Amino acid sequence: MRNVDILIIGGGPAGLAAAVSAYEAGARNILILEREENLGGILKQCIHNGFGLHTFKEELTGPEYAQRYIDKVLEYGIPSQCDTMVINITPDKVVTAVSRGAGLEHFKAKSIILAMGCRERPRGSLATPGWRCSGIYTAGTAQKFTNLKGLMPGRRVLILGSGDIGLIMARRMTFLGAKVLACVELMPFSAGLKRNIVQCLDDYGIPLLLSHTVVDIAGRERLEGVTVAKVDPKTLKPIPGTEEYYECDTLLLSVGLIPENELSTMAGVKISPATNGAEVNENLQTSVDGIFSCGNVLHVHDLVDFVSEESAKAGVNAYKYVQGQLAEDEETLEVVNGFGVSGAVPQHISKKLDEPITIMFRPRGVYKDAKVCIDVGDVQAAEKKSRILTPGEMVTLKFTPEYLRKNANADKITVRVEAQQS
Amino acid sequence: MIKEITCIGCPMGCRITAEVDGDRILSIEGYTCNIGKKYAQEELTLPTRMVTALMKVYGTTQPLSVKTSRPIEKSKIFDCLKEISRHTVMRPIHIGEVLIKNVCGTPVDIIATKELE
Amino acid sequence: MVDVIIIGGGVVGCAVARELSRYSLNIALLEKTDDISNGQSKANTAIIHGGYDAHPGTQKAKFNVLGNKMYDQICEELDVPHKWNTSLVVSFSPEDHESLEALKRQGIENGVPGLSIIGQDELRKREPNIGSTAYEALLVTNGGIVCPYELTEAFAENAAMNGVNFYREAEVTAIEKEKDGWKVISKAGTFTAKAVVNCAGLYSDVINNMVSEDKITIVPRRGEYYIVDKKFCDAFHASIFQLPTKMGKGILVTPTVDGTILIGPTAEDIDDKTDTRTTPEGLAKVLKFASLTWEHIPARNYITTFSGLRAHCDRNEFVLGEAPDAPMFFNAAGVESPGLTSSPAIAVYLADRITDKLGAKKKDDFNPIRKGIPKFREMTDEERAMAISINPDYAKVVCRCETVTEAEIREAIRRPVGARSVDGIKRRTRAGMGRCQAGFCTPRTLEILCEELHISPLEVTKFGGNSKYLDSYLFEKGDHEDA
């Protein structure tokens, strides 16, 4: 059994940022466990630019962004063990991992940072009727094939879902000589970032079909085509008579990401149905004492810069915990998702909060000229105006402790949007 | 003529409305910072894009990721990709290494974005 | 010349192969597709039926009850997980009491042990999530569950260990009568055999009608299914049937041996024996009827949907034994539900008749024992440490959802009658069967297939034929220096 102060599960952007910040805070006995051969996580295959504007004030590609953190980890001499798969975590923080080099190992950690990231929703969960042929990939799998393996999945492509990876892959496949026919989105708005819609679809004349979905998949062996239909924006059900057939050999899915919390569940961490990630308090500590969660395993972020920022906080707090400097949670207030708000993080805030914190959430719909408000009890405590809110882009909102003191009898904190839905 | 531009300078994605008359920009509205104003001006006169691509590495089918050292004229994206596809590089390669100077006769270089031992 | 040719590598064909491999015989099994267990046997309800369902006196009733009793021994010998989780046939109205009683009487007549009718309280105690209108149920204590493709693989592997030769992509195109046997022309070559066994499932009519005037017709009966995430493995304990109708056993909700919940199937007669599409109507129907049993089916937790075709014979009965006008041509035709349950008994029945006619003797060295691929996910930590020290590939988890290691995937390819496609690996190891449905592990699984089979990634298929994954390389390996 190896003793570790801070054990970080996952060497992607979240784990790396947590490790660097924990070290900078003073921690020395840190270990990163990474299942793949190299650090960097999903960024290794995100070769497009657009990372780092907030963190480094310049525009980097995924591998470059990851390398900045990897270089720091190397400079500080923070140990990491790649090719190592964690297979169990107990509530008392014993971690079991396997690797070719070391076999089966147990670690006893004073503190654990969960940074396992997320995975893509597959076709199966959509229950799309049709054949079960080859040629259907999640956008991220296709991205791995092209960008890391140098393999081309197909030539005529349709994209279902307008998540960022799908949009990015629309452009990549176009660059690689494929014909991208359309990007089909069930909702009346895109789940992706504005700039990706502009630079990945609009620039190359790829239509974005909002309120449409794939209703049939044709092809006994390899995909031959898909039928797309309009959907009723309210019921999301296909409208008969609007079907259109697209001949294609490849269907890429970008229909959502799911935090990968199997290990968190084993450790007894309480999972929020709204985010599919752990429930955390303002310190990013989960329901299990000393276990922290950050990055896409906590909730799916839109920008890696926000992942780094959040994870850095988790790193510092894990170190404070190890030092016994993290205030025990005595009484907390629940953060409630009000109108227009989905999956606000953190879910719990200590009544004794002494520093300002950031609350993050995703809007449920598109809202123009909106106001985002925080209520402590029944009293509005903060507001922030925004000309546009969309589900593709996360909203962050500062919350300062003084509001708690002003309304000491409050029983909950509500985050809500004030706006007309557009 | 009115042109609608979505700013891509940051995740805000401001909707910018510009009035143009031929090459002349009459007005630009809707931006919230100078990045937006500058972006709109560029989009209306000479739009540019960062290009990221894959390059062949000698002795393997696994590609190297590369990018333009700065944004390149939008109209030259596919010429730029074509030029990149004609090159093969040798390992080792370091991030930031210049692989093609002055791609397509522009002042822009193609540089590596990945470490390859 | 071989002694016996078995046509079809489904559960019946592979069970027959194993049973015949007890004897000193030269046996070949011809499978049309790239893999065994690729038709009915891979997409069905995975139930070991009690035997109350078929009419007394029918082959279905007889072989169901016989087969059911063989499962403990078969699964023990072949290392195949099965579970006697009991079946419940639920009624939703007091008026159906007599139908339940009739079903119980029918079961008793068929020789099914341990049948009883349980009331509300007992039913809800056993199954707290049962729908609010559930009224009472027939409790079938000898109802169980098994993984149908794992069983088929086990039969095949054990048969191959005992000398049976498997030929894949060997579709039979013609059968001709020879002086002392049969000439079987297949896409993998021409064989002559003293005896032929027709286990061709959906195509058992085609094969039978090549040699016999006693024509049969197989109608593909499509059933559509949902699979629900393991998270809900505790939702139901028994396999929950609804009182049967003419078109089948109704929509059932059942746990699987792998921990997921299976819901289905519909029953729709179609024309095309290859049409395994799922349809909006079929999928909607499954949910509509299943909601009687399970009122709150967790919609966002489906991991996949699929459809399977049952080989429904126009005689509504198994067609077993030597064809009346074709000596030494044996049928196991029209074997639909309860075919999986019946398969071990059908195999013994046919093997007895064939070996009797051939005068074959039992071998001394028949080995009935087959061990499954050791499953990392089921090991204790000590076993895991040991497995890794012997084979470090056990430390490399490829499929995260189901915790399947590289060692298991490599072994699935290397085994006798091993996997050749991604779906083949999936059925043998569960890699890619979990909640991400192979999103993450496909690229690695593909590489392992390339390494083991010495093929290019461009040749790897999902399930044979043209079901290829990749179009081309971005860059040819042929090196050229930059001009």
mmCIF file of C-alpha atoms in Angstrom, chain B residues 3 7 18 20 30-32 40 43 48-49 59 62 71 73-74 77 80 84 86 91 106 108-113:
data_model
loop_
_atom_site.group_PDB
_atom_site.id
_atom_site.type_symbol
_atom_site.label_atom_id
_atom_site.label_comp_id
_atom_site.label_asym_id
_atom_site.label_seq_id
_atom_site.Cartn_x
_atom_site.Cartn_y
_atom_site.Cartn_z
ATOM 1 C CA LYS B 3 -24.231 42.393 -43.133
ATOM 2 C CA CYS B 7 -18.036 37.721 -33.516
ATOM 3 C CA ALA B 18 -22.573 46.324 -40.328
ATOM 4 C CA VAL B 20 -21.545 48.475 -46.160
ATOM 5 C CA GLY B 30 -23.391 45.434 -31.737
ATOM 6 C CA TYR B 31 -19.865 44.706 -30.591
ATOM 7 C CA THR B 32 -19.052 44.922 -26.907
ATOM 8 C CA ALA B 40 -15.935 42.876 -37.995
ATOM 9 C CA GLU B 43 -14.401 40.138 -41.905
ATOM 10 C CA THR B 48 -8.642 35.491 -42.096
ATOM 11 C CA ARG B 49 -8.642 32.150 -40.300
ATOM 12 C CA GLY B 59 7.996 6.300 -41.787
ATOM 13 C CA GLN B 62 0.228 8.507 -37.913
ATOM 14 C CA PRO B 71 -4.396 33.637 -39.362
ATOM 15 C CA GLU B 73 -6.568 34.776 -45.710
ATOM 16 C CA LYS B 74 -9.804 32.805 -45.734
ATOM 17 C CA ILE B 77 -7.382 27.917 -46.753
ATOM 18 C CA CYS B 80 -2.737 26.100 -47.744
ATOM 19 C CA ILE B 84 0.649 21.037 -46.255
ATOM 20 C CA ARG B 86 2.487 17.774 -50.141
ATOM 21 C CA ARG B 91 11.193 13.120 -36.488
ATOM 22 C CA THR B 106 2.015 34.479 -47.664
ATOM 23 C CA VAL B 108 2.472 32.897 -42.667
ATOM 24 C CA ASP B 109 4.442 29.785 -41.641
ATOM 25 C CA ILE B 110 3.240 26.286 -40.820
ATOM 26 C CA ILE B 111 4.390 25.149 -37.388
ATOM 27 C CA ALA B 112 4.187 21.922 -35.417
ATOM 28 C CA THR B 113 1.683 21.720 -32.535
#
